[in-house]
Coordinates of C-alpha atoms in Angstrom, one line a residue:
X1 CA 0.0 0.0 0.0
X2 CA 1.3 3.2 -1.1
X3 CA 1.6 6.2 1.6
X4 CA 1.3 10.0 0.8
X5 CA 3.3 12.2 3.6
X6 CA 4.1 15.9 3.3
X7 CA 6.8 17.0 5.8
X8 CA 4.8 20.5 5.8
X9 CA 2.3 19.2 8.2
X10 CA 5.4 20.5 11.1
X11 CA 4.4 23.9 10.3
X12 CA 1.4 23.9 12.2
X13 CA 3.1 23.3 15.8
X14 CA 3.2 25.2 19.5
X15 CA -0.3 26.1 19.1
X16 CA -2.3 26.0 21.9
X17 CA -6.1 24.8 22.7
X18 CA -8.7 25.5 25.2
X19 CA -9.7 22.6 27.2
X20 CA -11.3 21.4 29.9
X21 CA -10.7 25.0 31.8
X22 CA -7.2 25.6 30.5
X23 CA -5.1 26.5 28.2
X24 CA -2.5 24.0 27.2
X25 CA -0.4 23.3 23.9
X26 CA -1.8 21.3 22.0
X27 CA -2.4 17.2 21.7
X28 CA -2.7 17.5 17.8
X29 CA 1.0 17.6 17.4
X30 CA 3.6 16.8 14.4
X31 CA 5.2 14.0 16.2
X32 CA 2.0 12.2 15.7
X33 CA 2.1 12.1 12.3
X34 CA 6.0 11.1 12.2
X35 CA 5.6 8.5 14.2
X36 CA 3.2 6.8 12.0
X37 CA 5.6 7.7 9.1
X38 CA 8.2 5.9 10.8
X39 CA 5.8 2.9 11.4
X40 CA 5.1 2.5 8.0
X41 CA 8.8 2.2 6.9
X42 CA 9.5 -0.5 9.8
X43 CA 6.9 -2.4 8.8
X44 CA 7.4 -2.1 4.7
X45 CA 3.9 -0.9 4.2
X46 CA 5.1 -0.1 0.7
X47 CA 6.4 3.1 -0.7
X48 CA 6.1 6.7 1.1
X49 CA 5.5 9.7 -1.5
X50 CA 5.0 13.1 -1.6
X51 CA 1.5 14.8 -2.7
X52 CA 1.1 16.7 -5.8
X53 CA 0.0 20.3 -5.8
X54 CA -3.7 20.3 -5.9
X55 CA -6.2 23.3 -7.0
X56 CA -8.0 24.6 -3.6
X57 CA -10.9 24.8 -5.9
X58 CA -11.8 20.8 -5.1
X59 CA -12.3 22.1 -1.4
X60 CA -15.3 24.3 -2.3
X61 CA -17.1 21.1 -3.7
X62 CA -17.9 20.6 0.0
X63 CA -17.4 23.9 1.5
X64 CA -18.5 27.5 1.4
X65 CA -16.5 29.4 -0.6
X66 CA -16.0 32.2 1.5
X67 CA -14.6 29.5 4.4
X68 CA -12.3 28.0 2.5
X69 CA -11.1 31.4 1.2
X70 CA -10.7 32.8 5.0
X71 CA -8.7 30.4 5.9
X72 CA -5.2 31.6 4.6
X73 CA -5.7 35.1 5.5
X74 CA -6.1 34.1 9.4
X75 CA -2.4 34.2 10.6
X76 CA -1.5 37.4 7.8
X77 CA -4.9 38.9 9.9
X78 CA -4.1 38.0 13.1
X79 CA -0.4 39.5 12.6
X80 CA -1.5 42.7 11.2
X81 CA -3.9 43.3 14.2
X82 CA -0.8 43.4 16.6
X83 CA -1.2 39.2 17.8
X84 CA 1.2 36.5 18.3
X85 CA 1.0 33.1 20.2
X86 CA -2.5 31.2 18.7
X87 CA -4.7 32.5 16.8
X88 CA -8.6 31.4 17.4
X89 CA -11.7 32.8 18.5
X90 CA -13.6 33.5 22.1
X91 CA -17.0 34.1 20.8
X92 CA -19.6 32.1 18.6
X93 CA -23.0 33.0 17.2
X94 CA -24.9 30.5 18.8
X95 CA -29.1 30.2 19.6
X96 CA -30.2 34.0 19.8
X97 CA -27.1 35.6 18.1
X98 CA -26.8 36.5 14.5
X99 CA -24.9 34.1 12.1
X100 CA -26.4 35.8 8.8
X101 CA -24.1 38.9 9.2
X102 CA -20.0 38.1 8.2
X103 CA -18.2 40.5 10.1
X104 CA -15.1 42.3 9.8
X105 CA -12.8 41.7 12.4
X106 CA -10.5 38.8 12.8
X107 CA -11.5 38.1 16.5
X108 CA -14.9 37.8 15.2
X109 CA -14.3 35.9 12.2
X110 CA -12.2 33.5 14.2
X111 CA -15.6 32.8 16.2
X112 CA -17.5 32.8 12.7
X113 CA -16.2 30.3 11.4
X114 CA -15.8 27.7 14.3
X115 CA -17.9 25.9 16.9
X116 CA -14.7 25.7 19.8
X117 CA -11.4 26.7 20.2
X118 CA -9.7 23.3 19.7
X119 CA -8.4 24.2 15.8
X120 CA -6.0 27.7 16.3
X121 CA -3.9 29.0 13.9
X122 CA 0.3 29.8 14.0
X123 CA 2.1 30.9 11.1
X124 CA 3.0 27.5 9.5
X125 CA -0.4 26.3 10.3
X126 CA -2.4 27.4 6.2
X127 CA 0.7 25.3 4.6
X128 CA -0.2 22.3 6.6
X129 CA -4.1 22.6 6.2
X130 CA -3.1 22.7 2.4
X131 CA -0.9 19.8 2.4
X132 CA -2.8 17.6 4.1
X133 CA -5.5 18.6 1.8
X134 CA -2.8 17.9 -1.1
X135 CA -2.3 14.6 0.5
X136 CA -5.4 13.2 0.5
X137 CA -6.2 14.3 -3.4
X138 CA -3.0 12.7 -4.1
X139 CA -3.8 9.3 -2.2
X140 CA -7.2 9.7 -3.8
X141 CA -5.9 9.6 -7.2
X142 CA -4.2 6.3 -6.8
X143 CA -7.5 4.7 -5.9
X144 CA -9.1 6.4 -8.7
X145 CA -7.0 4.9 -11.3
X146 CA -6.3 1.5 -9.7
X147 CA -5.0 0.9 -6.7
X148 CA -6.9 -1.5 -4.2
X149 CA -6.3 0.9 -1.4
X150 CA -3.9 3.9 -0.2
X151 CA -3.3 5.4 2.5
X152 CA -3.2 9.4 3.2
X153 CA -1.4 10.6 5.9
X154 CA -2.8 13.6 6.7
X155 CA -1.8 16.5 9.1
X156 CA -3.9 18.2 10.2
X157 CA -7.1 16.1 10.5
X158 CA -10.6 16.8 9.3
X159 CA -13.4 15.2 10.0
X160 CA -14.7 17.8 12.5
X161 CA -14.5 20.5 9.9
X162 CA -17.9 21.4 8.3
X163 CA -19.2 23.5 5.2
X164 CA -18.4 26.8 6.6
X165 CA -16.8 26.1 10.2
X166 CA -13.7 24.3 11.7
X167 CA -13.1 22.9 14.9
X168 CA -11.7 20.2 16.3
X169 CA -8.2 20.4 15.2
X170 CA -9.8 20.2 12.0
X171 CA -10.1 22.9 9.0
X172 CA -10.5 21.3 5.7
X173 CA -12.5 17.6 5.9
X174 CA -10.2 15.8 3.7
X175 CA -12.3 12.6 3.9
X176 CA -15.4 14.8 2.8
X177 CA -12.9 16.1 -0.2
X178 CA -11.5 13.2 -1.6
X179 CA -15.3 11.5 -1.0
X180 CA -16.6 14.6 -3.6
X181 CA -13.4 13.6 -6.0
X182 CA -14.5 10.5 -6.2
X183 CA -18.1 11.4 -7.0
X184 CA -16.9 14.0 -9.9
X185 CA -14.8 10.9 -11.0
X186 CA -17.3 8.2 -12.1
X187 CA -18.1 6.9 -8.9
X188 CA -22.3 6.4 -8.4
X189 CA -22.0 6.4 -4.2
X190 CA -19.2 6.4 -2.1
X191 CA -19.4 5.1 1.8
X192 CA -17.3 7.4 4.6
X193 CA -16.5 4.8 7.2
X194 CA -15.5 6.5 10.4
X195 CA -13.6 4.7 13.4
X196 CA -12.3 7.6 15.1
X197 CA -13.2 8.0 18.9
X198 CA -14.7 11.2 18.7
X199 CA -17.8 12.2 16.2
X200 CA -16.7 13.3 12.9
X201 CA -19.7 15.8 13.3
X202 CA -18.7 18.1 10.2
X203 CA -18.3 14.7 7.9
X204 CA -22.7 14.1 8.7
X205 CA -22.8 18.0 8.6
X206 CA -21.7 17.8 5.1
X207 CA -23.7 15.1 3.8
X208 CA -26.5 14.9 5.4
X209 CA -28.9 15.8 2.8
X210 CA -27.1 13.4 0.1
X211 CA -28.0 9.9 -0.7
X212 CA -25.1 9.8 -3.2
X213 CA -22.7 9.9 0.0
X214 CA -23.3 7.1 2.7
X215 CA -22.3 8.2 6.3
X216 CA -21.0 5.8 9.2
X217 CA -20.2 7.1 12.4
X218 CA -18.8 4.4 15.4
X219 CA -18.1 6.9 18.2
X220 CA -18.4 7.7 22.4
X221 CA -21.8 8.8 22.8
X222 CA -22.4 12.6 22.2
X223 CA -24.4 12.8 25.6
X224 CA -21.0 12.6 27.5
X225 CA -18.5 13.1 25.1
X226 CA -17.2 15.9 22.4
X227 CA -18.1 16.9 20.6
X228 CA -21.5 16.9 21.9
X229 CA -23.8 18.2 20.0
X230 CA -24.4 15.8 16.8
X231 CA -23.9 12.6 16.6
X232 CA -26.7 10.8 18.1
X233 CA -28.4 7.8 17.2
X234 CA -31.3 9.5 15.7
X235 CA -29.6 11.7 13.6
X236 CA -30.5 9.4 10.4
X237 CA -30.3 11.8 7.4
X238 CA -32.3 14.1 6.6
X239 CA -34.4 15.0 2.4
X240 CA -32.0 12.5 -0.2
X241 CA -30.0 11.8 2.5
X242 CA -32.8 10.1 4.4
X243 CA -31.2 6.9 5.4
X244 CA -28.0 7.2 4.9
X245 CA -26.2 8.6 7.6
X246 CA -26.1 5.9 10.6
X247 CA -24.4 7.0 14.2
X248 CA -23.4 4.1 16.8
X249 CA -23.0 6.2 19.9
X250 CA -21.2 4.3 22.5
X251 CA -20.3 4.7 26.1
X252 CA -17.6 5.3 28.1
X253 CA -15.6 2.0 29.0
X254 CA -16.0 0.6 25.5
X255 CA -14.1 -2.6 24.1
X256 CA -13.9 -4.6 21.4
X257 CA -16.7 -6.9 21.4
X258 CA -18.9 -3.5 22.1
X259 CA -17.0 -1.7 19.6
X260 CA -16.4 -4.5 17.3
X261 CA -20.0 -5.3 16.9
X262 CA -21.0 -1.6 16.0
X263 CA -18.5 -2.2 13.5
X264 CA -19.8 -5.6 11.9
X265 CA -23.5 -3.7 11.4
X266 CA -21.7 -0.5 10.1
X267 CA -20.2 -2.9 7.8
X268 CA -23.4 -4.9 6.6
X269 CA -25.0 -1.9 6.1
X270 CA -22.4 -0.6 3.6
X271 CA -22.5 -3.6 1.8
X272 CA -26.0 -3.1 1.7
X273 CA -25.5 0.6 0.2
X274 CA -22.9 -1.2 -2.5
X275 CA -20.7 2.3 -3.4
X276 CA -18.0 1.9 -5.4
X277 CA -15.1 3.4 -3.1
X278 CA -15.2 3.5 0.6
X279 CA -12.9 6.1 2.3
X280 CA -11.9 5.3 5.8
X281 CA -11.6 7.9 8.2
X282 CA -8.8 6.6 10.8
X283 CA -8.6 7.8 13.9
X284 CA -6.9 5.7 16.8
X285 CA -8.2 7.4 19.6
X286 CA -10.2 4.3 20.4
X287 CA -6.9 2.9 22.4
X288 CA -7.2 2.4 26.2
X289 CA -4.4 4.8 26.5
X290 CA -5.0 7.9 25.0
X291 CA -5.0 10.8 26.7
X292 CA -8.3 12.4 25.4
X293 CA -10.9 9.5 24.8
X294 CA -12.6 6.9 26.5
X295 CA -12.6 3.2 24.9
X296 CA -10.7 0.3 25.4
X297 CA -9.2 -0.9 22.3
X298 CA -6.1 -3.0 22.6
X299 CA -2.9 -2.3 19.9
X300 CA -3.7 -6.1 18.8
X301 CA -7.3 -4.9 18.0
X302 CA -6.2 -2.6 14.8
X303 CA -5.3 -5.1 12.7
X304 CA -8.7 -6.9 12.9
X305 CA -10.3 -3.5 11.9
X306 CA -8.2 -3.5 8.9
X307 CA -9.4 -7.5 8.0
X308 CA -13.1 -6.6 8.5
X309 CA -13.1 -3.4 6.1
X310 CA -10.8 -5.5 3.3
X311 CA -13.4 -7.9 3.5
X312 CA -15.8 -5.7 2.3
X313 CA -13.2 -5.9 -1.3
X314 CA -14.0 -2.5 -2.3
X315 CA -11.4 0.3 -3.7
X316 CA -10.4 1.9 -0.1
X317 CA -9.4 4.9 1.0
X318 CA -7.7 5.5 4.3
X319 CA -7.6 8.7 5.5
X320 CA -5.7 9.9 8.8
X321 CA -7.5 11.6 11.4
X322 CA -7.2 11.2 15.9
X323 CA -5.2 9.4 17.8
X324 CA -3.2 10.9 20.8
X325 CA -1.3 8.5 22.4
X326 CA 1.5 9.3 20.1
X327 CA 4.2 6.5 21.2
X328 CA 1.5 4.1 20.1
X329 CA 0.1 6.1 17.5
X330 CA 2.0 4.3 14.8
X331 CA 2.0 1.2 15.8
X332 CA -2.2 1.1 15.9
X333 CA -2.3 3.0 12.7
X334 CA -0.3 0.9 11.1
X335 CA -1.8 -2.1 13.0
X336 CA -4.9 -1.0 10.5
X337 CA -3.6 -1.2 7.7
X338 CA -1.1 -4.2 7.6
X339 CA -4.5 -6.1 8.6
X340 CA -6.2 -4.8 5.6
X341 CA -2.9 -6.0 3.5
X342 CA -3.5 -9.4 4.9
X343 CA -6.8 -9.6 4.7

């Protein structure tokens, strides 16, 4: 299986989040993602290659324009107002506030265009958001003409990252993008598959209204668990899209014959839907020892995630996103994909 790594992802680091009453630098790190890289040559995945430039223009298939187009003027913005350290926002438009009116200042835009202050901005951070987005394109391709799987290695992640917001560590949904590419490429449907602990809210955000684009979500249960506020069980779809997006909240405590079995049904139903790509989006946050989540996965459970979705023998897609235990990081990641190799 052939990786695509950009070494620009390391410009987005020191930047800080708010969490859980502090501020504290942040768990979405650049040794995460060379630690996997360094996984996947130890284990001889296969061959590690850089992304091709891609136009930004595939982004605005499945987000607003005017998002996608504030997003490399935040750290110029933030400078010219006299800011260093993070850049991110302090208030949102939500119930009772106006969201209709764009406004003008980059502390308000910040708040505009997010739903937390978990995805902050430093000056390398635009170059990574772009090559991670230039990653998955690029490992998107080689499906598209061929491959039986690939895997992008993207930095940041995105599956938090809606139509017109980030959050999340997330700012462009790279699994929703290369999902689209594959739609304006030949393919009839495409299944999202996503094993990440925490809700890939802006993936169902982004789809929810399309049949063409099946949605399945195995993650801790939005009552007690970020990111709160989608993600529930029936949260189903919603016009076309009726049907086709499926969430399997779970709670705290979680293993994997709990976890494994929301995966089997995921599973069925996507071979039920029948699309003709499925792109995985892999988070590892599921392990019993990361530092932000709540399951109980084992490092010798990844690999049997990796059998069950070959099994489905469909053109695959894997797409980074969580995973914080970074010493382990690679080795579950990995663990994913050497078992869809074998199986």
């Amino acid at each position: 299986m052939k990786t695509i790594f950009s070494p620009l992802h390391a410009g987005h680091a020191g930047q800080m989040e708010l969490i859980s009453g502090g501020l504290v630098p942040g768990f979405e790190k650049p040794s995460r993602a060379e630690y996997i890289r360094a996984r996947v040559e130890a284990e001889k995945l296969g061959p590690i290659l850089p992304p091709a430039e891609h136009d930004i223009a595939a982004a605005r298939r499945v987000h607003a324009a005017d998002y996608i187009d504030f997003l490399p003027t935040v750290w110029p913005e933030w400078e010219k107002a006299g800011r260093s350290g993070s850049a991110f926002g302090f208030t949102w438009p939500t119930r009772g506030l106006r969201a209709d009116v764009r406004p003008k200042t980059i502390d308000a835009l910040l708040g505009y265009y997010s739903f937390d202050a978990g995805a902050s901005f430093v000056a390398g951070t635009w170059t990574a958001i772009k090559s991670s987005f230039d990653v998955a394109l690029t490992a998107a391709g080689l499906v598209k003409d061929g491959e039986r799987a690939a895997f992008a290695l993207c930095r940041p992640p995105g599956h938090h990252a809606g139509a017109a917001f980030m959050g999340g560590y997330c700012f462009i949904n790279n699994a929703a993008v290369a999902a689209q590419f594959f739609r304006d490429r030949g393919a009839a449907k495409v299944s999202i598959l996503d094993v990440d602990y925490h809700h890939g809210n802006g993936t169902q955000e982004i789809f929810y209204a399309r049949a063409d684009v099946q949605v399945l979500n195995l993650h801790g249960d939005p009552m007690t668990e970020y990111p709160f506020f989608l993600g529930h069980a029936d949260e189903k779809g919603s016009g076309d899209g009726e049907g086709f997006n499926v969430n399997y909240p779970m709670p705290f405590g979680t293993a994997w014959d709990g976890w494994s079995a929301s995966l089997e049904d995921a599973c069925a139903r996507l071979e039920a839907y029948r699309p003709d790509v499925v792109v995985v989006s892999l988070g590892v946050d599921t392990f019993e020892k990361d530092p932000i989540s709540q399951f109980k996965l084992k490092s010798e459970d990844y690999p049997k995630i990796g059998r069950r979705i070959a099994k489905l023998g469909l053109p695959t897609l894997f797409v980074m996103e969580g995973g914080y235990a970074v010493e382990e990081i690679g080795i579950n990641a990995v663990g994913v994909l050497t078992g869809f190799e074998q199986g």
